[in-house]
Amino acid sequence: MDLFLPHPRLPDSPVTTALVSGEYPFLPHALNAIGIKTILTNRESRLPVPVSWHPDMQVCMVAPDLLFTLSGSTLGKSIQKETGLRTKETEKTPFVSYPQDVLCNALILGNCLIANPNTVDPRILTWAKKQEISIIPVRQGYTACAVCIVNKNAVITADRGISIVLEKLGVDVLCIRSGFIRLPGYDTGLLGGCCGHLSRDCIAFTGQLSSHPDCESIRGFLRNYSISILELFPGELMDVGGILPLLQME
């Protein structure tokens, strides 16, 4: 029997189902080959083309059994049918330019919602307030894209603003150099869009960490938290909108 995760994006047993971009067939193929079922996004025409398939632009996971999807999207119904997760739609509808493209781009970390409150959807903020979840404001509108969550108390990011805010909360942050991540159509992608947990102690990356100049720092930081690394395919790191675990083994 599959179970909901105990915390958004952070399983404590092997992941059985994950949400990934439907743009790159090699991504679900790589995960299916190791026994992980994949739910694929479709292209969302209301988002900018380079990120129109990205899960972290289409979905905001806020609780073990609840996520938000973009208003008018059919993705929520697919996720509900496949996983039993509850879904809610955003209040606003997305648009192809910033900041209307980042309505779902927020991150739950412990009992905090990390987000730019001026760009994330009001319905997500309202939900967080009702749940007595602290809203931690940052300038970065692409918060979920920008952060690799290691655990509730440790993250990796190239965003100095997010780093400063989280360090003040007592989170252990490895701040890496910006760039060196492929995202066709943009100058660079972001680290959170290159990875996702496959179990409590394994993070998968879409590409090889050796393509990043801070590779050894990243490896060392993950090693300090007993996290192993799985590189899903060769070549440079590619921002695919992240790997979003949805269900785990009992």
CSV table of C-alpha atoms in Angstrom, one decimal:
chain,number,residue,atom,x,y,z
A,1,MET,CA,0.0,0.0,0.0
A,2,ASP,CA,1.3,3.4,-0.9
A,3,LEU,CA,1.3,6.2,1.6
A,4,PHE,CA,1.4,10.0,1.5
A,5,LEU,CA,4.7,11.6,2.4
A,6,PRO,CA,5.1,12.8,6.0
A,7,HIS,CA,6.2,16.2,4.7
A,8,PRO,CA,5.9,17.8,1.3
A,9,ARG,CA,8.9,16.7,-0.9
A,10,LEU,CA,10.5,14.8,2.0
A,11,PRO,CA,9.7,11.0,2.0
A,12,ASP,CA,10.9,8.8,4.9
A,13,SER,CA,10.7,5.6,2.8
A,14,PRO,CA,11.3,4.8,-0.9
A,15,VAL,CA,9.2,6.9,-3.3
A,16,THR,CA,6.6,5.0,-5.4
A,17,THR,CA,5.0,7.8,-7.4
A,18,ALA,CA,6.5,11.1,-8.6
A,19,LEU,CA,5.3,14.0,-10.7
A,20,VAL,CA,7.7,15.0,-13.5
A,21,SER,CA,7.8,17.0,-16.7
A,22,GLY,CA,6.3,15.3,-19.7
A,23,GLU,CA,8.6,17.2,-22.0
A,24,TYR,CA,11.6,14.8,-21.7
A,25,PRO,CA,10.8,11.1,-22.2
A,26,PHE,CA,14.1,10.1,-20.8
A,27,LEU,CA,13.1,11.4,-17.4
A,28,PRO,CA,10.1,9.1,-16.7
A,29,HIS,CA,12.0,6.3,-18.4
A,30,ALA,CA,14.9,6.7,-15.9
A,31,LEU,CA,12.5,6.7,-12.9
A,32,ASN,CA,10.3,3.9,-14.2
A,33,ALA,CA,13.4,1.8,-14.6
A,34,ILE,CA,14.1,1.9,-10.9
A,35,GLY,CA,10.4,1.2,-10.0
A,36,ILE,CA,9.0,4.6,-9.6
A,37,LYS,CA,5.7,5.3,-11.3
A,38,THR,CA,5.5,8.7,-12.9
A,39,ILE,CA,2.7,11.2,-13.5
A,40,LEU,CA,3.6,13.5,-16.4
A,41,THR,CA,2.7,17.1,-16.8
A,42,ASN,CA,1.4,18.4,-20.0
A,43,ARG,CA,2.5,21.7,-21.6
A,44,GLU,CA,0.7,24.6,-19.9
A,45,SER,CA,0.3,27.2,-22.7
A,46,ARG,CA,-0.4,30.0,-20.2
A,47,LEU,CA,3.2,29.7,-18.9
A,48,PRO,CA,6.4,30.9,-20.6
A,49,VAL,CA,7.5,28.3,-23.1
A,50,PRO,CA,10.8,27.3,-21.4
A,51,VAL,CA,9.0,26.4,-18.2
A,52,SER,CA,5.6,25.4,-19.6
A,53,TRP,CA,6.1,21.7,-18.7
A,54,HIS,CA,7.7,22.3,-15.3
A,55,PRO,CA,6.0,20.7,-12.2
A,56,ASP,CA,7.3,23.4,-9.9
A,57,MET,CA,5.5,26.0,-12.0
A,58,GLN,CA,2.2,24.0,-12.2
A,59,VAL,CA,1.9,22.6,-8.7
A,60,CYS,CA,2.5,23.7,-5.1
A,61,MET,CA,2.7,20.8,-2.6
A,62,VAL,CA,1.6,22.2,0.8
A,63,ALA,CA,0.7,19.2,2.9
A,64,PRO,CA,1.2,15.4,2.8
A,65,ASP,CA,-2.3,15.0,1.2
A,66,LEU,CA,-2.8,18.4,-0.5
A,67,LEU,CA,-1.4,20.3,-3.4
A,68,PHE,CA,-2.5,23.4,-5.3
A,69,THR,CA,-2.7,23.4,-9.1
A,70,LEU,CA,-3.2,26.3,-11.5
A,71,SER,CA,-6.7,27.5,-12.0
A,72,GLY,CA,-8.4,25.7,-15.0
A,73,SER,CA,-5.7,23.0,-15.2
A,74,THR,CA,-6.6,19.4,-15.7
A,75,LEU,CA,-3.5,18.2,-13.9
A,76,GLY,CA,-5.2,18.2,-10.5
A,77,LYS,CA,-7.8,15.6,-11.7
A,78,SER,CA,-5.0,13.3,-13.0
A,79,ILE,CA,-3.1,13.5,-9.7
A,80,GLN,CA,-6.2,12.9,-7.7
A,81,LYS,CA,-7.2,9.9,-9.7
A,82,GLU,CA,-3.7,8.4,-9.6
A,83,THR,CA,-2.8,9.1,-6.0
A,84,GLY,CA,-5.8,10.1,-3.9
A,85,LEU,CA,-4.2,13.4,-3.1
A,86,ARG,CA,-6.6,16.3,-2.5
A,87,THR,CA,-6.1,19.3,-4.9
A,88,LYS,CA,-7.2,22.9,-4.8
A,89,GLU,CA,-6.9,25.4,-7.7
A,90,THR,CA,-5.3,28.8,-7.5
A,91,GLU,CA,-7.5,31.8,-7.2
A,92,LYS,CA,-5.7,33.6,-10.1
A,93,THR,CA,-5.0,32.3,-13.6
A,94,PRO,CA,-1.5,32.2,-14.9
A,95,PHE,CA,0.0,34.3,-17.6
A,96,VAL,CA,3.1,34.0,-19.8
A,97,SER,CA,5.0,36.8,-18.1
A,98,TYR,CA,6.4,37.3,-14.5
A,99,PRO,CA,4.9,37.6,-11.9
A,100,GLN,CA,1.7,35.9,-13.2
A,101,ASP,CA,3.7,32.8,-14.0
A,102,VAL,CA,4.8,31.9,-10.5
A,103,LEU,CA,1.5,31.5,-8.7
A,104,CYS,CA,2.4,28.1,-7.4
A,105,ASN,CA,6.1,28.8,-6.8
A,106,ALA,CA,6.4,28.4,-3.1
A,107,LEU,CA,8.0,25.9,-0.7
A,108,ILE,CA,6.9,24.3,2.5
A,109,LEU,CA,9.9,23.8,4.9
A,110,GLY,CA,9.0,22.5,8.3
A,111,ASN,CA,6.2,24.7,9.6
A,112,CYS,CA,7.0,27.6,7.2
A,113,LEU,CA,5.9,28.7,3.8
A,114,ILE,CA,8.8,30.2,1.9
A,115,ALA,CA,7.5,32.5,-0.8
A,116,ASN,CA,7.3,35.9,-2.3
A,117,PRO,CA,4.0,37.0,-0.9
A,118,ASN,CA,3.5,39.5,-3.8
A,119,THR,CA,3.6,36.8,-6.4
A,120,VAL,CA,2.4,33.5,-4.9
A,121,ASP,CA,-1.4,32.9,-5.3
A,122,PRO,CA,-3.5,34.5,-2.5
A,123,ARG,CA,-5.3,31.2,-1.9
A,124,ILE,CA,-2.1,29.5,-1.0
A,125,LEU,CA,-1.3,32.3,1.5
A,126,THR,CA,-4.8,32.1,3.0
A,127,TRP,CA,-4.5,28.3,3.4
A,128,ALA,CA,-1.1,28.8,5.2
A,129,LYS,CA,-2.6,31.3,7.6
A,130,LYS,CA,-5.5,29.1,8.4
A,131,GLN,CA,-3.1,26.2,9.1
A,132,GLU,CA,-1.0,28.5,11.3
A,133,ILE,CA,2.0,28.0,9.0
A,134,SER,CA,4.5,30.9,9.2
A,135,ILE,CA,4.8,32.8,6.0
A,136,ILE,CA,8.5,33.7,5.4
A,137,PRO,CA,8.8,36.4,2.7
A,138,VAL,CA,11.6,36.4,0.2
A,139,ARG,CA,12.1,38.4,-2.9
A,140,GLN,CA,12.6,35.4,-5.2
A,141,GLY,CA,9.4,34.6,-7.1
A,142,TYR,CA,10.8,31.3,-8.3
A,143,THR,CA,11.3,30.0,-4.7
A,144,ALA,CA,10.6,26.3,-5.3
A,145,CYS,CA,12.8,26.3,-8.4
A,146,ALA,CA,15.7,27.9,-6.5
A,147,VAL,CA,15.9,25.5,-3.6
A,148,CYS,CA,17.1,21.9,-3.2
A,149,ILE,CA,15.6,20.7,0.0
A,150,VAL,CA,17.9,18.3,1.9
A,151,ASN,CA,15.8,18.0,5.0
A,152,LYS,CA,13.6,20.3,7.1
A,153,ASN,CA,16.7,22.0,8.4
A,154,ALA,CA,19.1,22.0,5.5
A,155,VAL,CA,18.9,23.3,1.9
A,156,ILE,CA,21.1,24.2,-1.1
A,157,THR,CA,20.5,27.3,-3.2
A,158,ALA,CA,22.3,29.8,-5.4
A,159,ASP,CA,19.9,32.6,-4.2
A,160,ARG,CA,21.7,34.7,-1.6
A,161,GLY,CA,18.4,36.4,-0.5
A,162,ILE,CA,16.8,33.1,0.3
A,163,SER,CA,20.0,31.9,2.0
A,164,ILE,CA,20.1,34.9,4.3
A,165,VAL,CA,16.5,34.5,5.3
A,166,LEU,CA,16.7,30.8,6.0
A,167,GLU,CA,20.0,31.1,7.9
A,168,LYS,CA,18.2,33.6,10.3
A,169,LEU,CA,15.7,30.8,10.9
A,170,GLY,CA,18.4,28.4,11.9
A,171,VAL,CA,18.4,26.4,8.6
A,172,ASP,CA,21.8,25.1,7.4
A,173,VAL,CA,22.3,26.6,4.0
A,174,LEU,CA,24.9,25.8,1.3
A,175,CYS,CA,25.0,28.8,-1.0
A,176,ILE,CA,26.4,27.9,-4.4
A,177,ARG,CA,27.4,29.9,-7.4
A,178,SER,CA,24.6,30.9,-9.8
A,179,GLY,CA,24.4,29.4,-13.3
A,180,PHE,CA,25.9,26.2,-14.8
A,181,ILE,CA,22.4,24.6,-15.2
A,182,ARG,CA,20.9,24.2,-18.6
A,183,LEU,CA,17.4,25.5,-19.3
A,184,PRO,CA,16.8,26.2,-23.0
A,185,GLY,CA,15.3,29.6,-23.6
A,186,TYR,CA,16.9,31.1,-20.4
A,187,ASP,CA,20.4,32.0,-19.4
A,188,THR,CA,20.4,29.4,-16.7
A,189,GLY,CA,18.2,27.1,-14.7
A,190,LEU,CA,18.0,26.7,-11.0
A,191,LEU,CA,19.1,23.8,-8.7
A,192,GLY,CA,15.7,23.0,-7.3
A,193,GLY,CA,14.6,22.3,-10.8
A,194,CYS,CA,17.3,19.6,-11.3
A,195,CYS,CA,16.5,17.3,-8.4
A,196,GLY,CA,14.1,15.6,-6.0
A,197,HIS,CA,14.1,13.0,-3.2
A,198,LEU,CA,13.6,9.4,-4.1
A,199,SER,CA,13.8,8.3,-0.5
A,200,ARG,CA,14.8,9.8,2.9
A,201,ASP,CA,18.5,9.3,2.1
A,202,CYS,CA,18.7,9.6,-1.7
A,203,ILE,CA,18.3,12.7,-4.0
A,204,ALA,CA,18.2,12.2,-7.8
A,205,PHE,CA,19.7,14.8,-10.1
A,206,THR,CA,18.9,15.3,-13.7
A,207,GLY,CA,22.4,15.3,-15.0
A,208,GLN,CA,25.9,15.1,-13.5
A,209,LEU,CA,26.9,17.2,-10.6
A,210,SER,CA,30.4,17.3,-12.0
A,211,SER,CA,29.1,19.8,-14.6
A,212,HIS,CA,28.7,22.3,-11.7
A,213,PRO,CA,31.8,24.1,-10.3
A,214,ASP,CA,30.6,23.6,-6.8
A,215,CYS,CA,30.1,19.9,-7.3
A,216,GLU,CA,32.4,18.9,-4.4
A,217,SER,CA,30.8,21.3,-2.0
A,218,ILE,CA,27.3,19.9,-2.9
A,219,ARG,CA,28.5,16.3,-2.5
A,220,GLY,CA,30.1,17.1,0.8
A,221,PHE,CA,27.1,18.9,2.1
A,222,LEU,CA,24.8,16.0,1.2
A,223,ARG,CA,27.3,13.5,2.6
A,224,ASN,CA,27.1,15.4,6.0
A,225,TYR,CA,23.4,14.6,6.0
A,226,SER,CA,23.9,11.0,4.9
A,227,ILE,CA,22.2,11.7,1.6
A,228,SER,CA,23.3,9.6,-1.4
A,229,ILE,CA,23.2,10.9,-5.0
A,230,LEU,CA,21.7,9.3,-8.0
A,231,GLU,CA,22.5,10.9,-11.4
A,232,LEU,CA,19.7,9.9,-13.7
A,233,PHE,CA,21.5,10.5,-17.0
A,234,PRO,CA,24.9,11.8,-18.2
A,235,GLY,CA,25.7,15.3,-19.2
A,236,GLU,CA,25.2,18.8,-17.7
A,237,LEU,CA,22.6,19.5,-15.1
A,238,MET,CA,19.2,20.3,-16.6
A,239,ASP,CA,16.4,22.2,-15.0
A,240,VAL,CA,13.3,20.1,-15.7
A,241,GLY,CA,11.0,21.7,-13.1
A,242,GLY,CA,12.1,19.2,-10.4
A,243,ILE,CA,11.1,15.7,-9.4
A,244,LEU,CA,8.1,16.0,-7.0
A,245,PRO,CA,7.6,12.8,-4.9
A,246,LEU,CA,3.9,12.2,-4.2
A,247,LEU,CA,3.6,8.7,-2.7
A,248,GLN,CA,6.0,6.4,-0.8
A,249,MET,CA,6.1,2.8,0.4
A,250,GLU,CA,4.3,1.8,3.5
